[in-house]
GROMACS .gro file of C-alpha atoms in nm:
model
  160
    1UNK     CA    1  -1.208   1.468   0.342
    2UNK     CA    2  -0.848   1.353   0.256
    3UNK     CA    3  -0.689   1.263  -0.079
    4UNK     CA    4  -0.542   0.930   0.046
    5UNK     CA    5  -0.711   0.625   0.269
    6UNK     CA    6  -0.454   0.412   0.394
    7UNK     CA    7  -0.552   0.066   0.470
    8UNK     CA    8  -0.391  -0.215   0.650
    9UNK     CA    9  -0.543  -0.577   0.706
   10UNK     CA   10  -0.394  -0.578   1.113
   11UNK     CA   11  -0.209  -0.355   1.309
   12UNK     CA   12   0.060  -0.599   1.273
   13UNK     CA   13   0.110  -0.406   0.889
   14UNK     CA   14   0.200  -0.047   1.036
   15UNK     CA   15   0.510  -0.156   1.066
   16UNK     CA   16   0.556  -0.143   0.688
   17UNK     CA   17   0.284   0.072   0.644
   18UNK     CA   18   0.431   0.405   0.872
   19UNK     CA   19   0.659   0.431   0.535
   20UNK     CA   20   0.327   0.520   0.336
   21UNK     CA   21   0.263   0.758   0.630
   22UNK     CA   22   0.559   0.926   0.662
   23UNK     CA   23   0.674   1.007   0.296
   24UNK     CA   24   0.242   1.129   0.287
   25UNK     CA   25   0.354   1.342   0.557
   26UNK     CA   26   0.682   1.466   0.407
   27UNK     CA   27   0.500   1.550   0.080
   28UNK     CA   28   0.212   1.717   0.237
   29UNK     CA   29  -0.071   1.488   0.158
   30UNK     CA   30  -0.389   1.442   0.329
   31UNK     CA   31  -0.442   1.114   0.445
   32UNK     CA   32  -0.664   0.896   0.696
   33UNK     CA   33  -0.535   0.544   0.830
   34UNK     CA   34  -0.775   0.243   0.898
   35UNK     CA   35  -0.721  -0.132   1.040
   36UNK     CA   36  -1.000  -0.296   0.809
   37UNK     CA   37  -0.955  -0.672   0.777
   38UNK     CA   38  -1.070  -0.839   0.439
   39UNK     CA   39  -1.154  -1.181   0.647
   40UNK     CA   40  -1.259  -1.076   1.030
   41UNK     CA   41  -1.442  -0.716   0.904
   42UNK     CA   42  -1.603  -0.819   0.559
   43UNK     CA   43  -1.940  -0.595   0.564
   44UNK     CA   44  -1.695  -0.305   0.708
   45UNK     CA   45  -1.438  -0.347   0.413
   46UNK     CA   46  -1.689  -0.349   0.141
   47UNK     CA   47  -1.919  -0.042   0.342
   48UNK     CA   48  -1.564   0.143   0.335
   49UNK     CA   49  -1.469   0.075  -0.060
   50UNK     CA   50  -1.825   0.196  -0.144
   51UNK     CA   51  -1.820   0.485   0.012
   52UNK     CA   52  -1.434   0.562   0.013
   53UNK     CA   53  -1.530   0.749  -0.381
   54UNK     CA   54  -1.732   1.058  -0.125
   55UNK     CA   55  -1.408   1.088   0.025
   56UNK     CA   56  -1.075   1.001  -0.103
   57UNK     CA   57  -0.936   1.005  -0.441
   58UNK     CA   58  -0.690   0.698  -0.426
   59UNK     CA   59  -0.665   0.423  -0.194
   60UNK     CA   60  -0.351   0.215  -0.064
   61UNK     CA   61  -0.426  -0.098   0.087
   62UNK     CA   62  -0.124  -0.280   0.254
   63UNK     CA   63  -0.178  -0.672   0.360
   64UNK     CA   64   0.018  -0.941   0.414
   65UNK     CA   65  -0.026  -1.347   0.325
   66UNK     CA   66  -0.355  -1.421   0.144
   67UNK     CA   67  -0.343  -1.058   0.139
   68UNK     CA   68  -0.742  -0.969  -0.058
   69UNK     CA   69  -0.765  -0.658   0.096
   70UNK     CA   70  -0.636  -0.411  -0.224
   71UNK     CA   71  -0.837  -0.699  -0.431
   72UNK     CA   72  -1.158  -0.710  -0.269
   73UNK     CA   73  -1.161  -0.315  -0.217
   74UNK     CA   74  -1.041  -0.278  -0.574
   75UNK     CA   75  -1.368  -0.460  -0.649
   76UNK     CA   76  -1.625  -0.241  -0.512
   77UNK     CA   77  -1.507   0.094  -0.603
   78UNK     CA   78  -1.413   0.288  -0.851
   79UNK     CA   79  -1.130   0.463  -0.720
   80UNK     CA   80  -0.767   0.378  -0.825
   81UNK     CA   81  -0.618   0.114  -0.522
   82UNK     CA   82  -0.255   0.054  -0.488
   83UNK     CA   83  -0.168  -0.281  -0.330
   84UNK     CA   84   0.138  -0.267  -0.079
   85UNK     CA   85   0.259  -0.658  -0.022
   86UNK     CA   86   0.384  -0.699   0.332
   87UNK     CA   87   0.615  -0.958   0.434
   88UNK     CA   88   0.476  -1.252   0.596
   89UNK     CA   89   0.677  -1.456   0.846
   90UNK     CA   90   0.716  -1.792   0.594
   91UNK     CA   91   0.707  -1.671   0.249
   92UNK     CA   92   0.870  -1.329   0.314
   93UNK     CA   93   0.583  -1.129   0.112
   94UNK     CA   94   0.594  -1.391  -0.232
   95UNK     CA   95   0.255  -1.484  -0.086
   96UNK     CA   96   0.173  -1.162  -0.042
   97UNK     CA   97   0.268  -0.994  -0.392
   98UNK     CA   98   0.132  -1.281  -0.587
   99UNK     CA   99  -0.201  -1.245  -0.434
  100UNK     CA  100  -0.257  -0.863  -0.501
  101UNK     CA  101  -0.092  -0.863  -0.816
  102UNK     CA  102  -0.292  -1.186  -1.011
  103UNK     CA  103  -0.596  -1.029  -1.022
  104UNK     CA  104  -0.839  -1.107  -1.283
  105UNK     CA  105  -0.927  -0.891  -1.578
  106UNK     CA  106  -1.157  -0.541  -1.491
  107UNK     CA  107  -1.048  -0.557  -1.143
  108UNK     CA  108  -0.685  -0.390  -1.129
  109UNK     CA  109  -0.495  -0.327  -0.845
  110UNK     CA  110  -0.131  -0.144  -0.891
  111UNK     CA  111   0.101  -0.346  -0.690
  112UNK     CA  112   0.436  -0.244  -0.566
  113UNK     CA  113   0.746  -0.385  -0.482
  114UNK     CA  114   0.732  -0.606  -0.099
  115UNK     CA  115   0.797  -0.445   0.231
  116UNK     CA  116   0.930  -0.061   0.313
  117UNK     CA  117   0.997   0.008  -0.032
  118UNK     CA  118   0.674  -0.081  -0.195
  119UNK     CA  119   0.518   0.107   0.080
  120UNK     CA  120   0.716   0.454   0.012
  121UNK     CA  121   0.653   0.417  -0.300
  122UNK     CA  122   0.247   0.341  -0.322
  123UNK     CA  123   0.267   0.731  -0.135
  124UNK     CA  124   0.449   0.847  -0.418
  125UNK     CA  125   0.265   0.712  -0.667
  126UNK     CA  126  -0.082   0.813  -0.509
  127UNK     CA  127   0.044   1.150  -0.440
  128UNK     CA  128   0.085   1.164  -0.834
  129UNK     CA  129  -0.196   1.052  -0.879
  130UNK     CA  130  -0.317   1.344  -0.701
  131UNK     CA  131  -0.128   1.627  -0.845
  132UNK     CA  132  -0.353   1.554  -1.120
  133UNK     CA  133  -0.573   1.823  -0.998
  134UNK     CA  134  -0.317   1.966  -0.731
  135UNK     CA  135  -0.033   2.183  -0.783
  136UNK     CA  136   0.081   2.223  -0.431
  137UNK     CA  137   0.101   1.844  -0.509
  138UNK     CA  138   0.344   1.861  -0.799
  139UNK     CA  139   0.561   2.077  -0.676
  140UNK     CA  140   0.648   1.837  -0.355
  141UNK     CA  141   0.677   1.588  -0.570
  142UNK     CA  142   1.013   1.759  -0.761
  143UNK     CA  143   1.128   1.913  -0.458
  144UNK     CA  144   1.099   1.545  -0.309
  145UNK     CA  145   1.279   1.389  -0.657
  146UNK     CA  146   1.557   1.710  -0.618
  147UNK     CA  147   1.596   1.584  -0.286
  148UNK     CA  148   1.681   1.227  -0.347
  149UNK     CA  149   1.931   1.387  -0.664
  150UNK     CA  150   2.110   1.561  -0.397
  151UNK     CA  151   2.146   1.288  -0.149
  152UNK     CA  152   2.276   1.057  -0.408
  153UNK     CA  153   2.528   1.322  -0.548
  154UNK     CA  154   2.646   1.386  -0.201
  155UNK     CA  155   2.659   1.044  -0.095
  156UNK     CA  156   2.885   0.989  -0.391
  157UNK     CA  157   3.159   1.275  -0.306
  158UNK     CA  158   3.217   1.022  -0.039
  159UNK     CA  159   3.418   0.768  -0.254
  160UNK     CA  160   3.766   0.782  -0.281
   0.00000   0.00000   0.00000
């Protein structure tokens, strides 16, 4: 069992998605990654989101253009899913973040910002979601805010 399922629509999507992996990784949280496609794998998406409650306790689902995966998951579980836009190649992610974020009322999806970004920070937000119950959880989470304090102190010594 892991605390976070990371889902992508294509493999085209780890490019954005390795940011979800790696700040996991740098915080310490378990995690399992899966290619599950909302249009070519239907009866695998929805057998995963009914199931996914046995084994995770938050899901982030990163997809690009029409981009139902976070929805459709969101749908048919009850676990909290964070929506990552990716950029597409002609609307740049708009397409993207407009389709996870509309979604009708009882079936919420938390959406992030588009691209690398969005992505680092749907692993910080379900990693808070997990020190709910985890204090190993919490404290990576302040060393990992101390950490960005001291890199933006030291990056301003640098000005004149």
């Amino acid at each position: 069992m892991s605390d976070v399922a990371i889902v992508m629509g294509s493999i085209s999507d780890l490019k954005v998605m390795q940011n979800t992996i790696d700040v996991l990784d740098e915080l310490g949280v378990s995690h399992q990654t899966k290619v599950i496609s909302a249009h070519r794998m239907p009866q695998e998406m929805l057998d995963f989101a009914k199931k996914a409650v046995d084994d995770f306790q938050v899901i982030i689902a990163g997809a690009g253009g029409a981009a139902h995966l976070p929805g459709m998951i969101a749908s048919s579980t009850v676990l909290p899913v964070i929506g990552v836009p990716v950029p597409s190649k002609y609307l740049k992610g708009m397409d993207s973040l407009l389709s996870i974020v509309q979604m009708p009322a009882g079936v919420p999806v938390a959406t992030v910002s588009i691209g690398e970004a969005g992505a680092k920070n749907a692993a910080i937000l379900a990693t808070k979601i997990c020190a709910l119950k985890n204090e190993a959880y919490q404290k990576s989470l302040v060393d990992y805010q101390q950490q960005m304090h001291d890199k933006s102190l030291e990056s301003g010594k640098n000005l004149d």
